[in-house]
PDB file of C-alpha atoms in Angstrom:
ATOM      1  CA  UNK D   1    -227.855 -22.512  72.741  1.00 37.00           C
ATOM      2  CA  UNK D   2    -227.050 -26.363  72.785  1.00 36.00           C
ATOM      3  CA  UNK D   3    -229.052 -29.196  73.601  1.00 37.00           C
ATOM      4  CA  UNK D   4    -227.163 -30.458  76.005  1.00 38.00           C
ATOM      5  CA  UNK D   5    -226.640 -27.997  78.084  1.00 45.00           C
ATOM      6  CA  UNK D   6    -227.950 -28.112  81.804  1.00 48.00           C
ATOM      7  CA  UNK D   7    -228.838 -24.548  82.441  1.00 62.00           C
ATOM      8  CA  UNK D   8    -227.348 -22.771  85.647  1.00 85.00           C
ATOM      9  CA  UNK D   9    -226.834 -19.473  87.138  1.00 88.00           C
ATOM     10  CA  UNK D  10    -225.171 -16.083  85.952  1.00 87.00           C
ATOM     11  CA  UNK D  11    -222.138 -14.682  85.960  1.00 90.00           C
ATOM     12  CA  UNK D  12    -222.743 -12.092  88.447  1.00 92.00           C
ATOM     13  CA  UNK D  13    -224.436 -14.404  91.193  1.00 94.00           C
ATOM     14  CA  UNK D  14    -222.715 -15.109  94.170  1.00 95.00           C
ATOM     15  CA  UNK D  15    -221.880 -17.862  96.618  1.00 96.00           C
ATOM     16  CA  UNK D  16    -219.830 -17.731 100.117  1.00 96.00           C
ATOM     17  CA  UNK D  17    -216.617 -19.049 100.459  1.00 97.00           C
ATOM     18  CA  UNK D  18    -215.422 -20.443 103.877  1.00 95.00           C
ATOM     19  CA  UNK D  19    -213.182 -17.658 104.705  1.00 94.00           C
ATOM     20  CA  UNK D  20    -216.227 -15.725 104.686  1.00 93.00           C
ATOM     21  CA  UNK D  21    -215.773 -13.835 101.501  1.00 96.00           C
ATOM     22  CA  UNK D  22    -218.201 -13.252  98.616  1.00 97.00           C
ATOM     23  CA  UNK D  23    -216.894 -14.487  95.003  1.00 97.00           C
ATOM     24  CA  UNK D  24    -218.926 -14.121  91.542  1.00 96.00           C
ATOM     25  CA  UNK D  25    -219.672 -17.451  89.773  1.00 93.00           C
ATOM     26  CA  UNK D  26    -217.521 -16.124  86.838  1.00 93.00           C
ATOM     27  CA  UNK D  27    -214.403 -16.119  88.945  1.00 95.00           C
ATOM     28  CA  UNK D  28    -215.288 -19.637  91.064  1.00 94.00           C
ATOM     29  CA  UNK D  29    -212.205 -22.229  90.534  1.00 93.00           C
ATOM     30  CA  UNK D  30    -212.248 -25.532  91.460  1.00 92.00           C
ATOM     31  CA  UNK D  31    -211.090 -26.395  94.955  1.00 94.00           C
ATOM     32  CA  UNK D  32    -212.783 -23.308  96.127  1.00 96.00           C
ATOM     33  CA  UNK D  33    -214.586 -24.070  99.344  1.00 97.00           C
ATOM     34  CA  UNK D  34    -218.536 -23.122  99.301  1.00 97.00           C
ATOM     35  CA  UNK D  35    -221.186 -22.734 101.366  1.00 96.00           C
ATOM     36  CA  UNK D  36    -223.642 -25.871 100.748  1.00 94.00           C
ATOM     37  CA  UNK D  37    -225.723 -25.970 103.879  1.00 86.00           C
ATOM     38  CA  UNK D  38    -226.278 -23.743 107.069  1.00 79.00           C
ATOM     39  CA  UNK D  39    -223.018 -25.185 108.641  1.00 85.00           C
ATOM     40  CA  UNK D  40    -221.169 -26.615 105.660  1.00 93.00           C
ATOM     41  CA  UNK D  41    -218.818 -25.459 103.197  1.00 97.00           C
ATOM     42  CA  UNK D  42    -217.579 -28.280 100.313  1.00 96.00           C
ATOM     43  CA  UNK D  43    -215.381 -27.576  97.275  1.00 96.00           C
ATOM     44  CA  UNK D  44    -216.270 -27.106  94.349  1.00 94.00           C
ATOM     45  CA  UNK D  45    -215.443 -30.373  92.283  1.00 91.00           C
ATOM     46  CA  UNK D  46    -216.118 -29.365  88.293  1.00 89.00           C
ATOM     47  CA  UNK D  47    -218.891 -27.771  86.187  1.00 87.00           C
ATOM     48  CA  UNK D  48    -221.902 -29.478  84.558  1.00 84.00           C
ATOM     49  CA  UNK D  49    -221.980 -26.304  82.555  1.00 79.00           C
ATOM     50  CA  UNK D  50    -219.157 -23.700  81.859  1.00 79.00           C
ATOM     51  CA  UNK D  51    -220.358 -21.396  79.074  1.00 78.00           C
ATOM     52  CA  UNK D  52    -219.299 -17.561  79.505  1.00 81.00           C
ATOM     53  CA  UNK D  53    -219.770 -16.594  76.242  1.00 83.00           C
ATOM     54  CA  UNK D  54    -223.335 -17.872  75.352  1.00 85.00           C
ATOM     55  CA  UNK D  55    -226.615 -15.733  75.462  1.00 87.00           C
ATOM     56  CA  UNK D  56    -229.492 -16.979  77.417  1.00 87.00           C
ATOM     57  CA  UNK D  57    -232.644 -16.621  79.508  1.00 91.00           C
ATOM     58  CA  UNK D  58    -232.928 -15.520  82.857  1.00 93.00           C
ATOM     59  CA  UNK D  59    -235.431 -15.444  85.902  1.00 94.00           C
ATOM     60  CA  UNK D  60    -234.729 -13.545  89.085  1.00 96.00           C
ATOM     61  CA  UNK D  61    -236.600 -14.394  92.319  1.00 96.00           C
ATOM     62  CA  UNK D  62    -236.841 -11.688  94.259  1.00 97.00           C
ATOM     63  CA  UNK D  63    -237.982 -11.301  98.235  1.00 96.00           C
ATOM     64  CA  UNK D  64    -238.278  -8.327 100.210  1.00 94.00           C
ATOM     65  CA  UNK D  65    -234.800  -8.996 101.184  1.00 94.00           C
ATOM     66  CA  UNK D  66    -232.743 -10.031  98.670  1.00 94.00           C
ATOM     67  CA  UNK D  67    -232.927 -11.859  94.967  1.00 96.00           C
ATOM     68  CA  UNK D  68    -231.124 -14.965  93.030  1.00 95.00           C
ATOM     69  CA  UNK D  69    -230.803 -15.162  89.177  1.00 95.00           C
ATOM     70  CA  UNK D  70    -230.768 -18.054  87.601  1.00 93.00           C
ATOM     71  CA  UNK D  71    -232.124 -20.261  84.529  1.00 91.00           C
ATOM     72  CA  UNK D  72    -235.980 -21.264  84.241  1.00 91.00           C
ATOM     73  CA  UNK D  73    -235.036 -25.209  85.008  1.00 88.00           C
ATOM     74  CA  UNK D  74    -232.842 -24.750  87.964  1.00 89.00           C
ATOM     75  CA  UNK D  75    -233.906 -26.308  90.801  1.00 90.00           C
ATOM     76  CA  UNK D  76    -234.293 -23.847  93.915  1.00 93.00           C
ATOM     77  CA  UNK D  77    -235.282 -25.148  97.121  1.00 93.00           C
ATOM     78  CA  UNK D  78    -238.796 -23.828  98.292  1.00 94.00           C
ATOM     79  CA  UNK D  79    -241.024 -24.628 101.821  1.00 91.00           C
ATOM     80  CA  UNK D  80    -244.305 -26.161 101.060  1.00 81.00           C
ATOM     81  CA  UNK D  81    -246.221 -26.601 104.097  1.00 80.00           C
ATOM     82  CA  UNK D  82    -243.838 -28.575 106.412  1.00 84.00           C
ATOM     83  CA  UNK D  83    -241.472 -29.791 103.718  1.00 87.00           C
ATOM     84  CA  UNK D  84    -238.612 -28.560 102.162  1.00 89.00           C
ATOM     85  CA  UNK D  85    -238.973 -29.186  97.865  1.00 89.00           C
ATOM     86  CA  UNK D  86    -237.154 -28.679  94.738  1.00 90.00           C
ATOM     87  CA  UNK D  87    -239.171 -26.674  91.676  1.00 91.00           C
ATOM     88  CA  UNK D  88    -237.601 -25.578  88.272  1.00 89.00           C
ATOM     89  CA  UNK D  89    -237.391 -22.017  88.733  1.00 92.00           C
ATOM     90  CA  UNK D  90    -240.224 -21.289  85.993  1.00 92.00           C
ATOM     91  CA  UNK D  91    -242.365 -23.629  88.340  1.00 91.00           C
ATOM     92  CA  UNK D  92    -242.281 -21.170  91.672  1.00 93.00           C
ATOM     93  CA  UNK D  93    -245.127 -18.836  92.085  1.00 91.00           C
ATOM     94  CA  UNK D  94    -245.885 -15.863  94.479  1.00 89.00           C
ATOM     95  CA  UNK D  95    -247.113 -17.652  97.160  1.00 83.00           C
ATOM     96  CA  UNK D  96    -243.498 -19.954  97.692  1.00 92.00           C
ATOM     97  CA  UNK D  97    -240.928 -19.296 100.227  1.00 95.00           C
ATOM     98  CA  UNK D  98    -237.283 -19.867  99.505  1.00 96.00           C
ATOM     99  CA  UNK D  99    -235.100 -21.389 101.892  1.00 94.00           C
ATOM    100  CA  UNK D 100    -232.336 -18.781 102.682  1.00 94.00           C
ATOM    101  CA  UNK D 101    -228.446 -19.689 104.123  1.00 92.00           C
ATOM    102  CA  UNK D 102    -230.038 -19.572 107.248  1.00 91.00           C
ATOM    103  CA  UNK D 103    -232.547 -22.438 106.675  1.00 90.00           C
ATOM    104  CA  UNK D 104    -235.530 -19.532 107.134  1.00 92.00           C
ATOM    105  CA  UNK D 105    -238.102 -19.244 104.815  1.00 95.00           C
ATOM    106  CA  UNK D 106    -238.687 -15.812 102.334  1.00 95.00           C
ATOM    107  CA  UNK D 107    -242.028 -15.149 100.506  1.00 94.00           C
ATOM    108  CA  UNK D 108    -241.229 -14.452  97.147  1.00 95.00           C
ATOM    109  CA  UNK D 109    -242.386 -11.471  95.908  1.00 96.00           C
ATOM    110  CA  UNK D 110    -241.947 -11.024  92.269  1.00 96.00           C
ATOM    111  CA  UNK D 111    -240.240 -12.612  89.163  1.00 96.00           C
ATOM    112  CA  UNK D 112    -238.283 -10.861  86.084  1.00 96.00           C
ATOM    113  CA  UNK D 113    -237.363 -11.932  83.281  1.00 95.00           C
ATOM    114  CA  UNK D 114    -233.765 -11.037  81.033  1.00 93.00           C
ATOM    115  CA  UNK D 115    -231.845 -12.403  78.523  1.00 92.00           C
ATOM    116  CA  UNK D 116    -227.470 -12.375  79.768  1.00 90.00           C
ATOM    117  CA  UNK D 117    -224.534 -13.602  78.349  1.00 87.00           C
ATOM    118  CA  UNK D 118    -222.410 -16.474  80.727  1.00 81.00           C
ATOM    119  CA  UNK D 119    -223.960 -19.594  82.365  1.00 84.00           C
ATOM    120  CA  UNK D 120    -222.270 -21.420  85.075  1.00 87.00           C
ATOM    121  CA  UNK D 121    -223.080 -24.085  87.008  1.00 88.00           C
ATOM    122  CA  UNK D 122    -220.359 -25.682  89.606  1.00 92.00           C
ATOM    123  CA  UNK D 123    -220.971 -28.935  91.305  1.00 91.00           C
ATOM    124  CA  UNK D 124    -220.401 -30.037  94.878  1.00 93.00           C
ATOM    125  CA  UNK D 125    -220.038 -33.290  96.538  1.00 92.00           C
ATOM    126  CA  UNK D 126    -223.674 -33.115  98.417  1.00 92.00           C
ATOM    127  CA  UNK D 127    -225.180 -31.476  94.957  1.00 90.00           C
ATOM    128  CA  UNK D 128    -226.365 -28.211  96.050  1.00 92.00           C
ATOM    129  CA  UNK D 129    -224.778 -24.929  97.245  1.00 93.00           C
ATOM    130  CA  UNK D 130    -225.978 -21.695  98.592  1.00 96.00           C
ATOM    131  CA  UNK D 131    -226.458 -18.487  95.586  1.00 96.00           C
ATOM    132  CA  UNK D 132    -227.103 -15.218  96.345  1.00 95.00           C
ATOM    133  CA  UNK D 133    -227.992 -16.944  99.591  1.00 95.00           C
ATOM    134  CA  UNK D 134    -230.272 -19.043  98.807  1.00 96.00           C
ATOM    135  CA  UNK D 135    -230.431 -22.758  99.047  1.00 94.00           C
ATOM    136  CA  UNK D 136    -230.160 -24.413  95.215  1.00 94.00           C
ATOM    137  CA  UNK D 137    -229.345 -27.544  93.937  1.00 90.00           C
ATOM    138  CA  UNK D 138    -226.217 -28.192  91.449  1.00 86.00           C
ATOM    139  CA  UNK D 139    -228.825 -29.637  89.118  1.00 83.00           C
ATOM    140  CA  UNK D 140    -230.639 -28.829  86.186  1.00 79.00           C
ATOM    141  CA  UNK D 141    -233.449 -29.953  83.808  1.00 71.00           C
ATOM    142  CA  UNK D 142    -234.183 -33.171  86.033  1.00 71.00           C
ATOM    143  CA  UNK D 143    -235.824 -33.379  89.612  1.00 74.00           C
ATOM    144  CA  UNK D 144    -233.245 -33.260  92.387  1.00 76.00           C
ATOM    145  CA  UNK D 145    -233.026 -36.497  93.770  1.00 77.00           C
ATOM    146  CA  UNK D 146    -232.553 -38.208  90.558  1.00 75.00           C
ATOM    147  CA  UNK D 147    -229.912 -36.654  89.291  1.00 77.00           C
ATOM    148  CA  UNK D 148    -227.924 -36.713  92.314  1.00 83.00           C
ATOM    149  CA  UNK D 149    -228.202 -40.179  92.189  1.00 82.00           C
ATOM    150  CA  UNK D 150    -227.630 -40.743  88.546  1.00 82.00           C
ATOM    151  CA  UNK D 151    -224.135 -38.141  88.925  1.00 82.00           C
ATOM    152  CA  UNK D 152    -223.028 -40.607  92.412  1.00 86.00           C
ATOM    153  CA  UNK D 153    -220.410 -41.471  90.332  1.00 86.00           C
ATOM    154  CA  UNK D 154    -219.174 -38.246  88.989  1.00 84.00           C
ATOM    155  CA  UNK D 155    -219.758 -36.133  92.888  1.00 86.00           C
ATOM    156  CA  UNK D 156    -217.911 -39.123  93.755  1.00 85.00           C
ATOM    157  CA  UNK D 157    -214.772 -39.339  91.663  1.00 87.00           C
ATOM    158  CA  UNK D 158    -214.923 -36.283  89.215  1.00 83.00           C
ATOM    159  CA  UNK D 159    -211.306 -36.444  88.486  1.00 82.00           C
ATOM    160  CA  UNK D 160    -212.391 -39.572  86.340  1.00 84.00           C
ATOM    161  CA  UNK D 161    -215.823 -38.577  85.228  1.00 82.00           C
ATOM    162  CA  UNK D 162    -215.051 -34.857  84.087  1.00 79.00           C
ATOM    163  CA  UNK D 163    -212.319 -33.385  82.194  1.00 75.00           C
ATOM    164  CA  UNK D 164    -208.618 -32.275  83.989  1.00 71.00           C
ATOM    165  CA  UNK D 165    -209.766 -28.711  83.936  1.00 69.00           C
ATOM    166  CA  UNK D 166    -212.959 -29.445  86.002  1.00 63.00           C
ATOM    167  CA  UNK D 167    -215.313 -29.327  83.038  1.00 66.00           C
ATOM    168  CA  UNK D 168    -218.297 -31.180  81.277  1.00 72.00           C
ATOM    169  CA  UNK D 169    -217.017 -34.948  80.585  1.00 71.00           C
ATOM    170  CA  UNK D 170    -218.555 -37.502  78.503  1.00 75.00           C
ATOM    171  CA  UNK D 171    -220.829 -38.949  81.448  1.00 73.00           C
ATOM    172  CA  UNK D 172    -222.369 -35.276  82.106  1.00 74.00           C
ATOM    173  CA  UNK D 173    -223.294 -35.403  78.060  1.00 75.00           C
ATOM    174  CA  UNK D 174    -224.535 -38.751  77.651  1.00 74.00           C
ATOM    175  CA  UNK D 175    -227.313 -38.370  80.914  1.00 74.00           C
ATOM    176  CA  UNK D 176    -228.128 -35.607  78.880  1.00 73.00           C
ATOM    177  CA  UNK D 177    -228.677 -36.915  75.960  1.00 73.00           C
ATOM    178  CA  UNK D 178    -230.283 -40.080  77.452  1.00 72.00           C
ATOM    179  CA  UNK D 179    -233.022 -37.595  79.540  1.00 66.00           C
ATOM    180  CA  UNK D 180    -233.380 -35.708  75.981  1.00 65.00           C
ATOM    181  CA  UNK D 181    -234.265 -39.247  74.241  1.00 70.00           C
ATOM    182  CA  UNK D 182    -236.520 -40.550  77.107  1.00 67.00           C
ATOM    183  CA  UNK D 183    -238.440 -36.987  77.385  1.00 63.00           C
ATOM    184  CA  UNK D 184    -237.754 -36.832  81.107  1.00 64.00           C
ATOM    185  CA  UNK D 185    -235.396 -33.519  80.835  1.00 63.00           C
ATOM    186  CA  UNK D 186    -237.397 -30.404  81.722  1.00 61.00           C
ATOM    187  CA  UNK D 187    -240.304 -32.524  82.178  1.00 61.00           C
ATOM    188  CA  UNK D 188    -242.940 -31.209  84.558  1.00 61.00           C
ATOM    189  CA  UNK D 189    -242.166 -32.245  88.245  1.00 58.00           C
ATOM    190  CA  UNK D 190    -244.747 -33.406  90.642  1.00 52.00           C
ATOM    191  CA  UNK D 191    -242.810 -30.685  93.471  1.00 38.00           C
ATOM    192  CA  UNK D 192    -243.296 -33.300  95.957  1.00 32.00           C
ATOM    193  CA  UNK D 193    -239.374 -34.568  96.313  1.00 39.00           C
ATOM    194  CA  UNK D 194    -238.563 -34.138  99.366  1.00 37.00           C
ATOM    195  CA  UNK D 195    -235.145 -31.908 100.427  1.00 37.00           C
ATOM    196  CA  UNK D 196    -232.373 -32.723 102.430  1.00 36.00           C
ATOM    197  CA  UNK D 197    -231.750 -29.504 104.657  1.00 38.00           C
TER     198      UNK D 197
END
C-alpha cells in the first residue's frame, strides 16, 4: 500500500444511479449520475483513489438492515444526539446510528473486519454520495469539512485538477503529502463537525 493513498470503499459496494439502478463501484464511470443526498443525484467527476489491484483492510458496518464496507479512515456520516457528524470508520462504536438514503437513523450493530483486493473512491461535486445506502463522504484520512474545502478547486473544475481519464492529479497528491508532513492525515477527530444533510 502507498502513502498517499486516501483510502475508500470496495469493489463490490454499491451506489444508486438516477435511473434507479444499482451499479458496483468497480464498474462506476465518470459522468455517471449518483445518489448524493435524499433528493439529489450528481455525477461522478474523477477518483481520489482508483486502485483495483491493491490488497487492503476492510471494516463493514452492519445494522439490522443492511451493511456498508469500506476503509478504517472513511468518513461515514453518523447522528449524535441532534446532529448529523462525520467519524473515520475505525472511530464508530455500537452505540452510533448511520444516516441511511432516507436521512433515518440505523443503530449499528456490529463491525468485521477483512482484508480485499480493489479500492475506489469517486468524487462528487457536493463531496459525499450515498454506499450501500448509506450517507458517506468522498473523503478520506482528513475531517470532512476540511477537505472539501481544501479540494473547492478540484469538485470545482476537475477537468484541470485531475487527469483526462478522471483519475488522481497532482493536486490530489500534494494535499496528501502536505497532511502526511503536517501529521494532520488520519489524525484523531474531535467528531464534532457538523454535516450538511
Amino acid at each position: 500500500m502507498c502513502w498517499w493513498v486516501w483510502w475508500c470503499f470496495h469493489g463490490g459496494s454499491t451506489v444508486l444511479l438516477e435511473s434507479g439502478q444499482a451499479k458496483k463501484m468497480d464498474e462506476l464511470i465518470i459522468g455517471d449520475k449518483i445518489q448524493t443526498s435524499s433528493e439529489a443525484f450528481s455525477p461522478v467527476i474523477g477518483w481520489l483513489d482508483l486502485m483495483p489491484d491493491t490488497e487492503t483492510i476492510f471494516l463493514t458496518l452492519h445494522t439490522d438492515r443492511s451493511s456498508i464496507t469500506l476503509t478504517p479512515t472513511h468518513l461515514v456520516f453518523v447522528k449524535s444526539g441532534e446532529e448529523t457528524v462525520t467519524k473515520y470508520a475505525r472511530d464508530v462504536s455500537i452505540v452510533d446510528e448511520l444516516i441511511n438514503k432516507d436521512g433515518n437513523p440505523e443503530v449499528l450493530t456490529r463491525i468485521t473486519k477483512s482484508v480485499a483486493t480493489g479500492y475506489y473512491s469517486p468524487l462528487t461535486e457536493p463531496g459525499m454520495l450515498v454506499v450501500d445506502g448509506f450517507y458517506v463522504s468522498c473523503f478520506a484520512s482528513f475531517p470532512h469539512e476540511l477537505a472539501k474545502m481544501v479540494l473547492f478547486p478540484v469538485r470545482t473544475w476537475p477537468s484541470f485538477f485531475l487527469r483526462a481519464d478522471g483519475g488522481t492529479g497532482a493536486y490530489i497528491k500534494l494535499v496528501k503529502t502536505l497532511g502526511t508532513f503536517l501529521n494532520i492525515r488520519d489524525a484523531p477527530m474531535s467528531g464534532l463537525l457538523s454535516g450538511i444533510l
